[in-house]
Amino acid sequence: MAMLFARSRNLVSSLRQNLGLSAILIKRNHSSPRPVFTNYQLSSRVFLDPSTSFRHESTAVETQPDLVQQSDHEDDAQELDFPGGKVGYTSEMKFIPESSSRRIPCYRVLNEHGKIISDRDFIPVSEKLAVRMYEQMATLQVMDHIFYEAQRQGRISFYLTSVGEEAINIASAAALSPEDVVLPQYREPGVLLWRGFTLEEFANQCFGNKADYGKGRQMPIHYGSNQHNYFTVSSPIATQLPQAAGVGYALKMEKKNACAVTFIGDGGTSEGDFHAGLNFAAVMEAPVVFICRNNGWAISTHISEQFRSDGIVVKGQAYGIRSIRVDGNDALAVYNAVRSAREMAVKEQRPILIEAMTYRVGHHSTSDDSTKYREADEIQYWKMSRNPVNRFKKWVEDNGWWSEEDESKLRSSTRKQLLQAIQAAEKWEKQPLTELFNDVYDVKTKNLEEQEVGLKALVEKQPQDYPTGFHI
Amino acid sequence: MASLLGRFCRKLVVPGSAHGSRMISTTACDSEAVKSLNLYSAINQALHIALETDPRSYVFGEDVGFGGVFRCTTGLAERFGKNRVFNTPLCEQGIVGFGIGLAAMGNRAVVEIQFADYIYPAFDQIVNEAAKFRYRSGNQFNCGGLTIRAPYGAVGHGGHYHSQSPEAFFCHVPGIKVVIPRSPREAKGLLLSSIRDPNPVVFFEPKWLYRQAVEEVPEHDYMIPLSQAEVIREGNDITLVGWGAQLTVMEQACLDAEKVLDFIFQLKDNWFKVSNMGLELIMQEGISCELIDLKTLLPWDKETVEASVKKTGRLLISHEAPVTGGFGAEISATILERCFLKLEAPVSRVCGLDTPFPLVFEPFYMPTKNKASSSSSLSSPLKKKRHYLIMGLHVWCRYWMQSSPLLITSHSICFFR
């Protein structure tokens, strides 16, 4: 217990240092309060209930750097009232630089060799949890590989992998509670996997068979499960962000011990919905954790063509949102950051932004060949030397919690299970034709009833023009 | 004579009478309290009732806190609190997206878009998200609790960006409903139905009527069913279909078309002075019009319109939105499919011009009652038939000037039926 408290005290100071923000000198004038931050936001001490094992202090706000270096002129003692609050004067005309002198560093716990860098801001992860996390990361890898191959063989129409982002997928899910509502983009099936979606259920959606919860209406990988609090994936980018703000607000009004968690890629942050989502979450003080997977590529568009800012983390402050940049390939760092973010979101009823730095090892999807726009060497480097699964594996192995035997057993059994799942899903009955017309509205409308009758008659008359297996 | 006149009177709707056999919403009884309200007050009442009856309902949008730019949300924030009635940042895609999130969690989100002209940033959220939310999830999720309200339509001085009627864009989207009320009483009932309907609804309010239209509105909680059109004026010669503010214009056109008795009686004293113009007026008038309020454009009540057109044989559709690609085209195509053999004339559309909504040219742009009256459906086919008959009678009358003109006129009317 004492050790835990010691750790958390270190957590406090190391959070300060790791954020590296005290590097910039701040000269404050005591009579001019900061215009942007209210008292509410300053150093709220958070005490968690005994069931959780750590206490933290949200200090990020206090140590944010001033964007403008204030000088000592007398003018600064004066203030002017504006609708947004008091603002100090300066007779020095100084533009805020387009970028900070130093990029925001990213928080990491494990080095590339799977060794803990420092004990300071690290929530201990039990053996059980660590092993489960590793197993799931490996399962996700195998699943991606097999489904990708299935698409190449023409058995499913489409697939997209999360290769390289296994740590973000699994570690973030592990840090959440099952009541937290997840609004994914589309590269987060690991979150659903963690929550208990079976390989068979994944396969059913990819094949759009009768067992698919989505009833065969959408392309593969558009998973959704209300049972697992995982909103159905939709292809349009970033639309889930303002929705997440609404979901968070709903949870806030219901006083639930839960938050909304939503994912987005680096490309998606250019969408208007990113701005809408973050701004609304901040203004409405909604408990939302925004996790941005900055994997360097939006299909063929490199981040240098996506924005000119220091990534996404710096955008958080523009909305009044507390943010952190994390090494997305470090499972423990992701776990820690998401865990803390979630606690802050729920306890303080505020949004948090996490930028997880990573690399998209796979192609954008099965419709893409990324060697056309990036070097094969680059892909190989990230795949081999910066592999998040291997990195975490080393740490787990070093603790004596995982062996090569476990590894081969897991991989072969998962592979077998997947192949069986695919075979079964392929053979499964197709959706009945009536499901084409259901759920457009809560109750089928007259025009749909008429169209259904018309279509059925047509199919019965000329069955050769239509695919078989759809029960009329 | 009297019997002939009697037959004559029965067939035409006497102008100035009450609106044919109007179907009154069944939930309003005579004994219930009513109050004279304008449109924005009726909507305000509906919102009060909606928030009162469902503690998990919310009203939000730009400036709704103080009552809204059209005062539709007056008193709500004070009564229900800022947690449930609040201003949002100026961002339509955020407003609708946030509303979808709230609705997906089982709440009722009644969002306001300040003017329908500004709904387009939210089009992606409405079309790609709200409309497909239930379908794409296999009914695991839905955002049926979402209702989007927006003032639409001409206001006299609105120009491009305060007068638009964008209903056609939304009528093309399976998964949402589009509802447009014509009056305060209708608005209250339809809005409550829309809010409580388990599907996302886009509710366009005719802003011109916010203050202009005053009606007796029952004070209690009542709903008017969606997807049920109403015959607000019965007739036999032609069916007119419209929605929202345009119905008041069309009603005027109906009244003009039905005027006949006064003029025919004037002829008695003026046979020698009967001019071409007089003949024209006889030809155009005396038309019994059936006026239908569609109320819900998506999904729309085809059966009511079909039954009416099968009776009258003629259809005229009128809306403010530009004619090309307007919702009138959908109604026209459907009726042609279903009633082709019963039609005596092409379907007529009296709509806005294919231009952005102009400012100084608004009176020229709008589908006025004169445009409706002079449209081919309301004039030419009937005109031809009567023209020949009247010319014939006119010639005959000159030789029989002593004959009673009343006899002549009643003869001529009888010919037409």
PDB file of C-alpha atoms in Angstrom, chain B residues 69-70 115 117-118 151-164 206-212 320 356-366:
ATOM      1  CA  VAL B  69     -35.117  33.764 -32.803  1.00  0.00           C
ATOM      2  CA  PHE B  70     -38.731  32.904 -33.552  1.00  0.00           C
ATOM      3  CA  PHE B 115     -33.237  28.346 -40.667  1.00  0.00           C
ATOM      4  CA  ASP B 117     -31.306  27.299 -45.305  1.00  0.00           C
ATOM      5  CA  TYR B 118     -28.554  26.283 -42.858  1.00  0.00           C
ATOM      6  CA  PRO B 151     -38.243  27.180 -40.156  1.00  0.00           C
ATOM      7  CA  TYR B 152     -38.628  27.069 -43.926  1.00  0.00           C
ATOM      8  CA  GLY B 153     -40.209  28.991 -46.764  1.00  0.00           C
ATOM      9  CA  ALA B 154     -40.777  32.493 -48.036  1.00  0.00           C
ATOM     10  CA  VAL B 155     -41.239  35.324 -45.604  1.00  0.00           C
ATOM     11  CA  GLY B 156     -41.510  38.266 -47.964  1.00  0.00           C
ATOM     12  CA  HIS B 157     -37.985  39.596 -47.610  1.00  0.00           C
ATOM     13  CA  GLY B 158     -35.834  36.578 -46.896  1.00  0.00           C
ATOM     14  CA  GLY B 159     -33.843  36.313 -50.116  1.00  0.00           C
ATOM     15  CA  HIS B 160     -31.528  33.388 -50.828  1.00  0.00           C
ATOM     16  CA  TYR B 161     -30.788  32.313 -47.296  1.00  0.00           C
ATOM     17  CA  HIS B 162     -33.894  32.903 -45.250  1.00  0.00           C
ATOM     18  CA  SER B 163     -36.559  31.552 -47.613  1.00  0.00           C
ATOM     19  CA  GLN B 164     -35.525  28.147 -48.847  1.00  0.00           C
ATOM     20  CA  PRO B 206     -43.566  27.600 -42.377  1.00  0.00           C
ATOM     21  CA  LYS B 207     -41.958  30.696 -40.907  1.00  0.00           C
ATOM     22  CA  TRP B 208     -44.338  33.008 -42.708  1.00  0.00           C
ATOM     23  CA  LEU B 209     -47.112  31.621 -40.544  1.00  0.00           C
ATOM     24  CA  TYR B 210     -45.307  31.978 -37.230  1.00  0.00           C
ATOM     25  CA  ARG B 211     -47.203  35.170 -36.520  1.00  0.00           C
ATOM     26  CA  GLN B 212     -49.558  35.401 -39.488  1.00  0.00           C
ATOM     27  CA  GLU B 320     -42.601  27.105 -53.195  1.00  0.00           C
ATOM     28  CA  PRO B 356     -32.103  30.820 -56.167  1.00  0.00           C
ATOM     29  CA  PHE B 357     -34.761  32.472 -54.073  1.00  0.00           C
ATOM     30  CA  PRO B 358     -34.587  36.134 -55.083  1.00  0.00           C
ATOM     31  CA  LEU B 359     -35.191  39.185 -52.971  1.00  0.00           C
ATOM     32  CA  VAL B 360     -36.772  41.978 -55.032  1.00  0.00           C
ATOM     33  CA  PHE B 361     -38.189  39.462 -57.482  1.00  0.00           C
ATOM     34  CA  GLU B 362     -39.957  37.404 -54.847  1.00  0.00           C
ATOM     35  CA  PRO B 363     -43.476  38.332 -56.012  1.00  0.00           C
ATOM     36  CA  PHE B 364     -42.569  37.081 -59.481  1.00  0.00           C
ATOM     37  CA  TYR B 365     -40.876  33.951 -58.227  1.00  0.00           C
ATOM     38  CA  MET B 366     -43.612  32.723 -55.929  1.00  0.00           C
TER      39      MET B 366
END
